[in-house]
Amino acid sequence: MGEKLMQIGEVSGRTGLSLRTIRHYEDVGVVAPSERSMGGFRLYTEAEVRRLALVRRMRPLGFCLDDIRALLDVLEQLPDDGRPLPENDEHAHEELVERLHTYWVKADARCEDLRRQLGHAEDFARSLHGHLARLVDATAAANADAEAVR
């Protein structure tokens, strides 16, 4: 029995990517549907869904499409079952490890940048909350004073 095939709408729902974005990723060579239905609809496997989910996680880190394609190429060379890489070609093994390490370092650095940006955004939101609280308190005090005068 074959692997379950999903139409683009289901893939969109599972990945959180819009139909337009999925089609764009197909156009630029990031993902391709495994098959087409008799009616011409794109059909995707679980592997394509995982690929798109990875792309979705990479984009907020600022990876460009070339980086995404290159990392996907690296990941496709890894054994699916978690076994260690075959070491029959030591140079290829070392190159694969180095390439994967490079992406890990970039992703880690970009996560740290995002944490800093989030800290600044949270500071800003707290300052707005403080301004709002003072304004509400001042308005309430003014209204109380006005009631006391009456």
XYZ file of N, CA and C in Angstrom:
450
model
N 0.846 -1.182 0.000
C 0.000 0.000 0.000
C 0.884 1.234 0.000
N 0.541 2.251 -0.793
C 1.343 3.446 -0.935
C 1.170 4.418 0.209
N 2.067 5.376 0.215
C 2.032 6.416 1.242
C 0.838 7.338 1.006
N 0.275 7.851 2.101
C -0.866 8.756 2.013
C -0.440 10.028 1.274
N -1.257 10.436 0.328
C -1.012 11.665 -0.414
C -2.009 12.724 0.037
N -1.526 13.950 0.162
C -2.359 15.058 0.641
C -2.438 16.135 -0.424
N -3.606 16.748 -0.519
C -3.748 17.898 -1.400
C -3.157 19.129 -0.709
N -2.931 20.153 -1.479
C -2.244 21.343 -0.998
C -2.978 22.010 0.173
N -4.292 21.930 0.209
C -5.045 22.534 1.314
C -4.725 21.872 2.640
N -4.619 20.550 2.636
C -4.269 19.832 3.857
C -2.828 20.155 4.265
N -1.943 20.232 3.286
C -0.547 20.577 3.566
C -0.476 21.978 4.163
N -1.256 22.879 3.625
C -1.304 24.240 4.148
C -1.754 24.239 5.603
N -2.794 23.488 5.891
C -3.298 23.413 7.263
C -2.284 22.811 8.220
N -1.550 21.832 7.763
C -0.573 21.165 8.631
C 0.682 21.989 8.838
N 1.068 22.788 7.848
C 2.318 23.539 7.953
C 2.123 24.987 8.385
N 0.897 25.500 8.226
C 0.663 26.910 8.516
C 1.111 27.832 7.394
N 1.466 27.264 6.271
C 1.859 28.059 5.104
C 0.650 28.250 4.198
N 0.581 29.410 3.562
C -0.529 29.655 2.647
C -0.348 28.835 1.370
N -1.439 28.658 0.640
C -1.371 27.950 -0.645
C -0.399 28.663 -1.577
N -0.479 29.972 -1.561
C 0.391 30.777 -2.430
C 1.864 30.551 -2.087
N 2.176 30.489 -0.784
C 3.560 30.281 -0.363
C 4.040 28.896 -0.774
N 3.199 27.886 -0.613
C 3.585 26.530 -1.013
C 3.846 26.480 -2.510
N 2.984 27.119 -3.284
C 3.199 27.158 -4.748
C 4.486 27.896 -5.084
N 4.765 28.973 -4.344
C 6.008 29.726 -4.565
C 7.221 28.835 -4.287
N 7.181 28.097 -3.187
C 8.294 27.204 -2.868
C 8.465 26.130 -3.942
N 7.372 25.729 -4.565
C 7.480 24.795 -5.687
C 8.155 25.486 -6.875
N 7.726 26.719 -7.168
C 8.289 27.459 -8.304
C 9.791 27.685 -8.178
N 10.272 27.892 -6.939
C 11.699 28.196 -6.742
C 12.515 26.944 -6.406
N 11.891 25.775 -6.459
C 12.626 24.538 -6.311
C 12.915 24.085 -4.892
N 12.160 24.585 -3.923
C 12.356 24.158 -2.542
C 11.623 22.848 -2.277
N 10.460 22.688 -2.864
C 9.664 21.474 -2.684
C 8.913 21.213 -3.982
N 8.616 19.953 -4.206
C 7.810 19.596 -5.376
C 6.801 18.553 -4.937
N 5.590 18.653 -5.451
C 4.614 17.618 -5.115
C 5.086 16.276 -5.672
N 4.774 15.211 -4.944
C 5.175 13.873 -5.380
C 4.433 13.443 -6.632
N 3.185 13.854 -6.698
C 2.340 13.445 -7.818
C 1.318 14.538 -8.095
N 0.565 14.291 -9.154
C -0.608 15.107 -9.459
C -1.796 14.162 -9.579
N -2.941 14.643 -9.127
C -4.151 13.826 -9.243
C -4.599 13.806 -10.699
N -5.595 12.978 -10.976
C -6.149 12.921 -12.335
C -6.646 14.299 -12.763
N -7.121 15.090 -11.787
C -7.613 16.430 -12.083
C -6.509 17.479 -12.098
N -5.271 17.079 -11.887
C -4.148 18.015 -11.933
C -3.798 18.654 -10.597
N -4.451 18.210 -9.526
C -4.159 18.779 -8.210
C -2.816 18.266 -7.693
N -2.089 19.147 -7.027
C -0.821 18.761 -6.418
C -1.093 17.772 -5.281
N -0.260 16.751 -5.181
C -0.370 15.762 -4.112
C 0.990 15.629 -3.434
N 0.971 15.713 -2.120
C 2.203 15.726 -1.336
C 2.244 14.551 -0.374
N 3.454 14.093 -0.076
C 3.659 13.040 0.916
C 4.069 13.669 2.245
N 4.174 12.835 3.242
C 4.622 13.284 4.564
C 6.028 13.898 4.481
N 6.862 13.380 3.609
C 8.224 13.922 3.448
C 8.181 15.375 2.979
N 7.296 15.687 2.045
C 7.183 17.077 1.587
C 6.624 17.981 2.685
N 5.707 17.455 3.484
C 5.162 18.235 4.606
C 6.289 18.552 5.594
N 7.115 17.542 5.908
C 8.251 17.786 6.814
C 9.210 18.810 6.232
N 9.441 18.723 4.948
C 10.336 19.666 4.265
C 9.791 21.094 4.381
N 8.497 21.261 4.120
C 7.878 22.584 4.218
C 7.858 23.090 5.658
N 7.649 22.190 6.613
C 7.665 22.593 8.027
C 9.054 23.093 8.407
N 10.093 22.455 7.889
C 11.450 22.912 8.150
C 11.682 24.300 7.543
N 11.207 24.490 6.330
C 11.336 25.800 5.679
C 10.631 26.857 6.523
N 9.463 26.540 7.020
C 8.706 27.491 7.857
C 9.502 27.866 9.103
N 10.213 26.918 9.679
C 11.015 27.222 10.869
C 12.272 28.002 10.530
N 12.792 27.864 9.324
C 14.018 28.567 8.935
C 13.764 30.023 8.567
N 12.631 30.296 7.950
C 12.368 31.651 7.430
C 12.437 32.740 8.505
N 11.861 32.557 9.700
C 11.957 33.631 10.696
C 13.389 33.892 11.161
N 14.270 32.943 10.890
C 15.673 33.130 11.261
C 16.444 33.863 10.178
N 15.758 34.245 9.112
C 16.385 35.054 8.076
C 17.149 34.267 7.029
N 16.982 32.967 6.981
C 17.666 32.188 5.954
C 17.035 32.478 4.597
N 17.874 32.705 3.614
C 17.383 32.951 2.255
C 17.077 31.616 1.582
N 16.450 31.672 0.431
C 16.064 30.453 -0.273
C 17.274 29.604 -0.651
N 18.394 30.231 -1.002
C 19.600 29.456 -1.317
C 20.085 28.687 -0.094
N 20.066 29.348 1.075
C 20.448 28.662 2.315
C 19.503 27.503 2.603
N 18.224 27.740 2.404
C 17.223 26.713 2.680
C 17.449 25.508 1.777
N 17.639 25.756 0.484
C 17.881 24.647 -0.450
C 19.154 23.891 -0.077
N 20.204 24.632 0.297
C 21.475 23.990 0.654
C 21.334 23.148 1.916
N 20.631 23.658 2.923
C 20.450 22.877 4.143
C 19.577 21.654 3.888
N 18.541 21.819 3.093
C 17.704 20.675 2.752
C 18.536 19.604 2.044
N 19.472 20.028 1.209
C 20.370 19.092 0.533
C 21.215 18.332 1.556
N 21.732 19.037 2.541
C 22.520 18.395 3.599
C 21.666 17.390 4.352
N 20.468 17.816 4.755
C 19.607 16.948 5.559
C 19.162 15.707 4.795
N 19.003 15.833 3.479
C 18.606 14.677 2.676
C 19.701 13.619 2.627
N 20.929 14.009 2.922
C 22.037 13.061 2.912
C 22.170 12.290 4.228
N 21.425 12.727 5.251
C 21.490 12.053 6.544
C 20.605 10.811 6.521
N 21.021 9.753 7.204
C 20.165 8.562 7.265
C 18.842 8.885 7.967
N 17.746 8.354 7.436
C 16.418 8.616 7.990
C 16.194 7.980 9.351
N 16.868 6.895 9.621
C 16.575 6.124 10.827
C 17.448 6.479 12.019
N 18.196 7.566 11.944
C 19.005 8.011 13.075
C 20.344 7.310 13.199
N 20.631 6.382 12.303
C 21.930 5.716 12.340
C 23.033 6.733 12.040
N 24.254 6.417 12.464
C 25.361 7.311 12.109
C 25.582 7.307 10.603
N 26.213 8.353 10.142
C 26.535 8.441 8.725
C 27.536 7.360 8.343
N 27.395 6.818 7.148
C 28.412 5.864 6.704
C 29.746 6.596 6.572
N 30.785 5.986 7.034
C 32.094 6.652 7.014
C 33.003 6.083 5.940
N 32.417 5.482 4.892
C 33.246 4.924 3.832
C 33.924 6.014 3.014
N 33.366 7.204 2.990
C 34.009 8.341 2.337
C 34.244 9.389 3.412
N 35.397 9.325 4.042
C 35.681 10.183 5.194
C 35.591 11.663 4.841
N 36.067 12.049 3.668
C 36.011 13.458 3.264
C 34.565 13.928 3.136
N 33.707 13.133 2.503
C 32.299 13.504 2.339
C 31.622 13.593 3.704
N 31.952 12.673 4.594
C 31.395 12.674 5.944
C 31.790 13.954 6.674
N 33.058 14.301 6.641
C 33.533 15.507 7.321
C 32.902 16.766 6.730
N 32.766 16.798 5.420
C 32.153 17.960 4.759
C 30.689 18.111 5.172
N 29.981 17.002 5.247
C 28.579 17.032 5.646
C 28.440 17.522 7.088
N 29.283 17.015 7.963
C 29.263 17.447 9.360
C 29.570 18.937 9.449
N 30.559 19.399 8.704
C 30.939 20.819 8.739
C 29.809 21.707 8.218
N 29.174 21.297 7.131
C 28.073 22.093 6.582
C 26.916 22.176 7.564
N 26.577 21.053 8.187
C 25.496 21.040 9.161
C 25.859 21.900 10.368
N 27.101 21.830 10.805
C 27.572 22.652 11.924
C 27.460 24.132 11.595
N 27.793 24.505 10.372
C 27.715 25.911 9.947
C 26.283 26.427 10.057
N 25.315 25.632 9.609
C 23.913 26.061 9.709
C 23.468 26.125 11.160
N 23.935 25.200 11.976
C 23.590 25.234 13.396
C 24.113 26.514 14.039
N 25.345 26.888 13.744
C 25.927 28.111 14.309
C 25.122 29.333 13.858
N 24.792 29.396 12.576
C 23.997 30.521 12.062
C 22.627 30.581 12.735
N 21.965 29.442 12.851
C 20.640 29.412 13.464
C 20.718 29.833 14.923
N 21.711 29.360 15.635
C 21.872 29.705 17.043
C 22.109 31.207 17.209
N 22.962 31.779 16.368
C 23.238 33.223 16.440
C 21.985 34.033 16.123
N 21.230 33.598 15.131
C 20.007 34.321 14.761
C 18.954 34.207 15.854
N 18.890 33.066 16.528
C 17.963 32.927 17.667
C 18.344 33.914 18.770
N 19.615 34.051 19.029
C 20.072 34.997 20.053
C 19.706 36.428 19.665
N 19.868 36.776 18.392
C 19.459 38.114 17.917
C 17.961 38.321 18.131
N 17.166 37.311 17.821
C 15.719 37.428 18.005
C 15.354 37.569 19.479
N 16.074 36.870 20.356
C 15.822 37.026 21.800
C 16.092 38.461 22.241
N 17.176 39.049 21.734
C 17.479 40.445 22.061
C 16.382 41.368 21.546
N 15.956 41.155 20.310
C 14.897 41.981 19.742
C 13.605 41.820 20.542
N 13.294 40.595 20.940
C 12.101 40.364 21.740
C 12.202 41.095 23.071
N 13.369 41.091 23.682
C 13.565 41.826 24.937
C 13.289 43.308 24.758
N 13.782 43.887 23.662
C 13.520 45.307 23.385
C 12.028 45.549 23.161
N 11.381 44.648 22.422
C 9.942 44.797 22.156
C 9.143 44.695 23.456
N 9.529 43.770 24.325
C 8.823 43.637 25.605
C 9.040 44.861 26.493
N 10.248 45.420 26.484
C 10.500 46.664 27.230
C 9.598 47.783 26.716
N 9.479 47.886 25.411
C 8.635 48.915 24.806
C 7.172 48.718 25.217
N 6.689 47.461 25.141
C 5.299 47.183 25.515
C 5.060 47.522 26.985
N 6.029 47.211 27.859
C 5.886 47.555 29.280
C 5.833 49.073 29.469
N 6.633 49.799 28.692
C 6.612 51.258 28.836
C 5.262 51.818 28.402
N 4.676 51.248 27.346
C 3.343 51.685 26.921
C 2.312 51.374 27.994
N 2.434 50.222 28.613
C 1.526 49.855 29.692
C 1.651 50.858 30.842
N 2.884 51.238 31.175
C 3.102 52.224 32.239
C 2.471 53.562 31.907
N 2.646 54.012 30.660
C 2.033 55.281 30.231
C 0.512 55.203 30.330
N -0.035 54.098 29.863
C -1.483 53.921 29.890
C -1.995 53.904 31.325
N -1.304 53.190 32.210
C -1.729 53.115 33.612
C -1.715 54.501 34.249
N -0.672 55.300 33.985
C -0.612 56.657 34.552
C -1.740 57.526 34.013
N -2.022 57.383 32.714
C -3.095 58.169 32.103
C -4.457 57.789 32.700
N -4.699 56.506 32.848
C -5.968 56.043 33.425
C -6.075 56.512 34.875
N -4.981 56.382 35.640
C -4.992 56.829 37.036
C -5.246 58.329 37.127
N -4.603 59.112 36.239
C -4.781 60.570 36.251
C -6.227 60.933 35.906
N -6.812 60.239 34.937
C -8.200 60.492 34.551
C -9.133 60.142 35.696
N -8.885 59.037 36.367
C -9.726 58.627 37.494
C -9.614 59.639 38.628
N -8.407 60.127 38.893
C -8.226 61.112 39.955
C -8.933 62.417 39.606
N -8.844 62.833 38.339
C -9.509 64.061 37.916
C -11.024 63.926 38.050
N -11.547 62.781 37.673
C -12.991 62.539 37.784
C -13.424 62.525 39.260
N -12.592 61.947 40.120
C -12.916 61.920 41.549
C -12.909 63.334 42.124
N -11.943 64.143 41.709
C -11.883 65.524 42.166
C -13.113 66.302 41.707
N -13.516 66.080 40.469
C -14.687 66.763 39.908
C -15.957 66.371 40.669
N -16.078 65.118 41.036
C -17.239 64.644 41.811
C -17.243 65.257 43.203
N -16.066 65.410 43.783
C -15.964 65.969 45.136
C -16.392 67.441 45.161
N -16.130 68.150 44.072
C -16.488 69.573 43.979
C -18.007 69.727 43.864
N -18.684 68.839 43.265
C -20.132 68.946 43.046
C -20.833 68.799 44.294
